[in-house]
């Protein structure tokens, strides 16, 4: 789930997985912002060709990065930089070339990924998204502009509007919980790894093994 620039924590969590870096790993978006090492996290995902979906923080990064060179006083840019962790993301880059290379990668991230060969015992196949798909799954192939925007908004921004879409098992992040929420049709696994213990009693980075539903967690190792 949401790594948010916590690179050291990510590497430690992956060491706990059955095949470590060689496991089939899928990221739920929000690789960036908040933590100090967004560049390293994105590079790690790119270098290992891991699957990843778009998160709302990648969406903000892509949108507001265009303002950096000619619109630095834009209120939206200021909001991203100082209230949503954008300043930490920018500080993680030392090369403009790498900055734009990674932006190009983020532009290609999908809103969701389907894994029809990975199923629960009752035949639901895995669908990964940043936020819960909720009641918008039927809109995924719509050509209607209103429906397209509704679907994107749900998958990037919605706070726990969970719903049983009978054919799929939806794994998502975005909304922070104290422990993973796992039911018959979905799982929420964002445990707020970037937070301090003053904000959350037990902030961790979390991975869910599918379809066994085994949970792996790692406490923050960030400075």
PDB file of C-alpha atoms in Angstrom, residues 3-140:
ATOM      1  CA  UNK A   3       4.614   3.971   0.404  1.00  0.00           C
ATOM      2  CA  UNK A   4       4.771   7.786   0.433  1.00  0.00           C
ATOM      3  CA  UNK A   5       8.524   8.037  -0.063  1.00  0.00           C
ATOM      4  CA  UNK A   6       9.369   5.619   2.787  1.00  0.00           C
ATOM      5  CA  UNK A   7      12.105   3.839   0.877  1.00  0.00           C
ATOM      6  CA  UNK A   8      13.980   2.200   3.776  1.00  0.00           C
ATOM      7  CA  UNK A   9      10.740   0.831   5.159  1.00  0.00           C
ATOM      8  CA  UNK A  10       9.770  -0.503   1.737  1.00  0.00           C
ATOM      9  CA  UNK A  11      13.044  -2.411   1.325  1.00  0.00           C
ATOM     10  CA  UNK A  12      12.689  -3.919   4.795  1.00  0.00           C
ATOM     11  CA  UNK A  13       9.115  -5.042   4.090  1.00  0.00           C
ATOM     12  CA  UNK A  14      10.125  -6.669   0.810  1.00  0.00           C
ATOM     13  CA  UNK A  15      12.790  -8.655   2.651  1.00  0.00           C
ATOM     14  CA  UNK A  16       9.940 -10.303   4.574  1.00  0.00           C
ATOM     15  CA  UNK A  17       8.142 -11.508   1.439  1.00  0.00           C
ATOM     16  CA  UNK A  18       8.489 -15.166   0.377  1.00  0.00           C
ATOM     17  CA  UNK A  19      10.594 -14.398  -2.694  1.00  0.00           C
ATOM     18  CA  UNK A  20      11.758 -10.964  -1.573  1.00  0.00           C
ATOM     19  CA  UNK A  21      12.391  -8.705  -4.617  1.00  0.00           C
ATOM     20  CA  UNK A  22      11.452 -11.571  -6.949  1.00  0.00           C
ATOM     21  CA  UNK A  23       7.908 -11.742  -5.574  1.00  0.00           C
ATOM     22  CA  UNK A  24       5.147 -10.547  -7.907  1.00  0.00           C
ATOM     23  CA  UNK A  25       4.623  -7.152  -6.316  1.00  0.00           C
ATOM     24  CA  UNK A  26       1.827  -4.692  -7.089  1.00  0.00           C
ATOM     25  CA  UNK A  27       1.796  -1.153  -5.666  1.00  0.00           C
ATOM     26  CA  UNK A  28      -1.445   0.629  -4.788  1.00  0.00           C
ATOM     27  CA  UNK A  29      -0.346   4.138  -5.733  1.00  0.00           C
ATOM     28  CA  UNK A  30       0.852   7.036  -3.588  1.00  0.00           C
ATOM     29  CA  UNK A  31       4.502   6.181  -4.045  1.00  0.00           C
ATOM     30  CA  UNK A  32       5.282   9.863  -3.544  1.00  0.00           C
ATOM     31  CA  UNK A  33       4.933  12.789  -1.082  1.00  0.00           C
ATOM     32  CA  UNK A  34       5.132  12.948   2.723  1.00  0.00           C
ATOM     33  CA  UNK A  35       8.305  10.844   3.153  1.00  0.00           C
ATOM     34  CA  UNK A  36      11.803  11.928   2.118  1.00  0.00           C
ATOM     35  CA  UNK A  37      12.655   9.471  -0.664  1.00  0.00           C
ATOM     36  CA  UNK A  38      10.013   9.552  -3.382  1.00  0.00           C
ATOM     37  CA  UNK A  39      12.634   9.492  -6.131  1.00  0.00           C
ATOM     38  CA  UNK A  40      14.156   6.265  -4.767  1.00  0.00           C
ATOM     39  CA  UNK A  41      10.764   4.612  -4.410  1.00  0.00           C
ATOM     40  CA  UNK A  42       9.741   5.380  -8.000  1.00  0.00           C
ATOM     41  CA  UNK A  43      13.156   4.313  -9.306  1.00  0.00           C
ATOM     42  CA  UNK A  44      12.846   1.023  -7.425  1.00  0.00           C
ATOM     43  CA  UNK A  45       9.435   0.341  -8.973  1.00  0.00           C
ATOM     44  CA  UNK A  46      10.685   1.272 -12.446  1.00  0.00           C
ATOM     45  CA  UNK A  47      13.940  -0.678 -12.228  1.00  0.00           C
ATOM     46  CA  UNK A  48      12.142  -3.842 -11.134  1.00  0.00           C
ATOM     47  CA  UNK A  49       9.248  -3.433 -13.559  1.00  0.00           C
ATOM     48  CA  UNK A  50       6.674  -3.815 -10.784  1.00  0.00           C
ATOM     49  CA  UNK A  51       3.002  -3.168 -11.420  1.00  0.00           C
ATOM     50  CA  UNK A  52       1.520   0.002  -9.938  1.00  0.00           C
ATOM     51  CA  UNK A  53      -1.726   1.953 -10.158  1.00  0.00           C
ATOM     52  CA  UNK A  54      -2.158   5.705 -10.058  1.00  0.00           C
ATOM     53  CA  UNK A  55      -2.764   7.300  -6.661  1.00  0.00           C
ATOM     54  CA  UNK A  56      -4.136  10.730  -5.865  1.00  0.00           C
ATOM     55  CA  UNK A  57      -0.636  11.911  -4.884  1.00  0.00           C
ATOM     56  CA  UNK A  58       0.759  10.919  -8.282  1.00  0.00           C
ATOM     57  CA  UNK A  59      -2.201  12.760  -9.792  1.00  0.00           C
ATOM     58  CA  UNK A  60      -1.282  15.900  -7.831  1.00  0.00           C
ATOM     59  CA  UNK A  61       2.408  15.525  -8.669  1.00  0.00           C
ATOM     60  CA  UNK A  62       1.651  15.324 -12.389  1.00  0.00           C
ATOM     61  CA  UNK A  63      -0.759  18.248 -12.310  1.00  0.00           C
ATOM     62  CA  UNK A  64       1.188  20.653 -10.129  1.00  0.00           C
ATOM     63  CA  UNK A  65       4.662  19.890 -11.463  1.00  0.00           C
ATOM     64  CA  UNK A  66       3.699  21.825 -14.597  1.00  0.00           C
ATOM     65  CA  UNK A  67       3.396  24.979 -12.443  1.00  0.00           C
ATOM     66  CA  UNK A  68       6.897  24.780 -10.970  1.00  0.00           C
ATOM     67  CA  UNK A  69       8.673  26.831 -13.600  1.00  0.00           C
ATOM     68  CA  UNK A  70       6.077  29.473 -14.407  1.00  0.00           C
ATOM     69  CA  UNK A  71       3.345  29.591 -11.758  1.00  0.00           C
ATOM     70  CA  UNK A  72       4.999  29.084  -8.377  1.00  0.00           C
ATOM     71  CA  UNK A  73       2.530  31.341  -6.534  1.00  0.00           C
ATOM     72  CA  UNK A  74      -0.504  29.361  -7.646  1.00  0.00           C
ATOM     73  CA  UNK A  75      -2.531  28.457  -4.508  1.00  0.00           C
ATOM     74  CA  UNK A  76      -2.991  24.888  -5.740  1.00  0.00           C
ATOM     75  CA  UNK A  77       0.769  24.435  -6.046  1.00  0.00           C
ATOM     76  CA  UNK A  78       1.316  25.847  -2.570  1.00  0.00           C
ATOM     77  CA  UNK A  79      -1.309  23.448  -1.186  1.00  0.00           C
ATOM     78  CA  UNK A  80       0.460  20.437  -2.731  1.00  0.00           C
ATOM     79  CA  UNK A  81       3.926  21.553  -1.655  1.00  0.00           C
ATOM     80  CA  UNK A  82       3.237  22.427   1.961  1.00  0.00           C
ATOM     81  CA  UNK A  83       0.083  20.529   2.952  1.00  0.00           C
ATOM     82  CA  UNK A  84       0.341  17.326   0.915  1.00  0.00           C
ATOM     83  CA  UNK A  85       4.044  16.515   0.994  1.00  0.00           C
ATOM     84  CA  UNK A  86       5.086  17.837  -2.395  1.00  0.00           C
ATOM     85  CA  UNK A  87       8.064  19.706  -0.961  1.00  0.00           C
ATOM     86  CA  UNK A  88       9.568  16.442   0.268  1.00  0.00           C
ATOM     87  CA  UNK A  89       9.059  14.890  -3.162  1.00  0.00           C
ATOM     88  CA  UNK A  90      10.834  17.724  -4.958  1.00  0.00           C
ATOM     89  CA  UNK A  91      13.693  17.632  -2.452  1.00  0.00           C
ATOM     90  CA  UNK A  92      14.332  13.966  -3.273  1.00  0.00           C
ATOM     91  CA  UNK A  93      15.486  14.843  -6.820  1.00  0.00           C
ATOM     92  CA  UNK A  94      19.007  15.895  -7.752  1.00  0.00           C
ATOM     93  CA  UNK A  95      18.594  15.642 -11.519  1.00  0.00           C
ATOM     94  CA  UNK A  96      16.075  17.399 -13.755  1.00  0.00           C
ATOM     95  CA  UNK A  97      16.514  14.613 -16.296  1.00  0.00           C
ATOM     96  CA  UNK A  98      15.478  11.973 -13.743  1.00  0.00           C
ATOM     97  CA  UNK A  99      12.615  14.192 -12.582  1.00  0.00           C
ATOM     98  CA  UNK A 100      11.048  14.308 -16.039  1.00  0.00           C
ATOM     99  CA  UNK A 101      11.839  10.660 -16.737  1.00  0.00           C
ATOM    100  CA  UNK A 102       9.869   9.666 -13.665  1.00  0.00           C
ATOM    101  CA  UNK A 103       6.998  11.997 -14.532  1.00  0.00           C
ATOM    102  CA  UNK A 104       6.741  10.234 -17.896  1.00  0.00           C
ATOM    103  CA  UNK A 105       6.513   6.912 -16.050  1.00  0.00           C
ATOM    104  CA  UNK A 106       3.793   8.185 -13.722  1.00  0.00           C
ATOM    105  CA  UNK A 107       1.745   9.447 -16.664  1.00  0.00           C
ATOM    106  CA  UNK A 108       1.355   5.845 -17.847  1.00  0.00           C
ATOM    107  CA  UNK A 109       0.009   4.424 -14.583  1.00  0.00           C
ATOM    108  CA  UNK A 110      -3.510   2.963 -14.887  1.00  0.00           C
ATOM    109  CA  UNK A 111      -6.409   3.662 -12.533  1.00  0.00           C
ATOM    110  CA  UNK A 112      -6.802  -0.046 -11.781  1.00  0.00           C
ATOM    111  CA  UNK A 113      -5.323  -3.427 -12.661  1.00  0.00           C
ATOM    112  CA  UNK A 114      -7.134  -6.732 -13.138  1.00  0.00           C
ATOM    113  CA  UNK A 115      -5.559 -10.123 -12.379  1.00  0.00           C
ATOM    114  CA  UNK A 116      -8.063 -12.649 -13.661  1.00  0.00           C
ATOM    115  CA  UNK A 117      -5.765 -15.618 -13.002  1.00  0.00           C
ATOM    116  CA  UNK A 118      -5.615 -14.836  -9.268  1.00  0.00           C
ATOM    117  CA  UNK A 119      -8.842 -15.812  -7.528  1.00  0.00           C
ATOM    118  CA  UNK A 120     -10.322 -16.367  -4.094  1.00  0.00           C
ATOM    119  CA  UNK A 121     -11.832 -19.731  -3.189  1.00  0.00           C
ATOM    120  CA  UNK A 122     -15.260 -18.474  -4.214  1.00  0.00           C
ATOM    121  CA  UNK A 123     -14.005 -17.404  -7.661  1.00  0.00           C
ATOM    122  CA  UNK A 124     -13.533 -13.672  -7.253  1.00  0.00           C
ATOM    123  CA  UNK A 125     -10.583 -12.354  -9.252  1.00  0.00           C
ATOM    124  CA  UNK A 126      -8.189  -9.702  -7.999  1.00  0.00           C
ATOM    125  CA  UNK A 127      -8.649  -6.024  -8.884  1.00  0.00           C
ATOM    126  CA  UNK A 128      -6.187  -3.493  -7.484  1.00  0.00           C
ATOM    127  CA  UNK A 129      -6.927   0.227  -7.142  1.00  0.00           C
ATOM    128  CA  UNK A 130      -5.742   3.141  -5.036  1.00  0.00           C
ATOM    129  CA  UNK A 131      -9.069   3.787  -3.331  1.00  0.00           C
ATOM    130  CA  UNK A 132     -12.059   1.468  -3.045  1.00  0.00           C
ATOM    131  CA  UNK A 133     -13.875   0.943  -6.344  1.00  0.00           C
ATOM    132  CA  UNK A 134     -17.210   1.099  -4.564  1.00  0.00           C
ATOM    133  CA  UNK A 135     -20.320   1.181  -6.740  1.00  0.00           C
ATOM    134  CA  UNK A 136     -18.553   2.528  -9.842  1.00  0.00           C
ATOM    135  CA  UNK A 137     -17.141  -0.745 -11.245  1.00  0.00           C
ATOM    136  CA  UNK A 138     -19.854  -0.856 -13.913  1.00  0.00           C
ATOM    137  CA  UNK A 139     -18.619   2.534 -15.196  1.00  0.00           C
ATOM    138  CA  UNK A 140     -15.088   1.372 -16.032  1.00  0.00           C
TER     139      UNK A 140
END
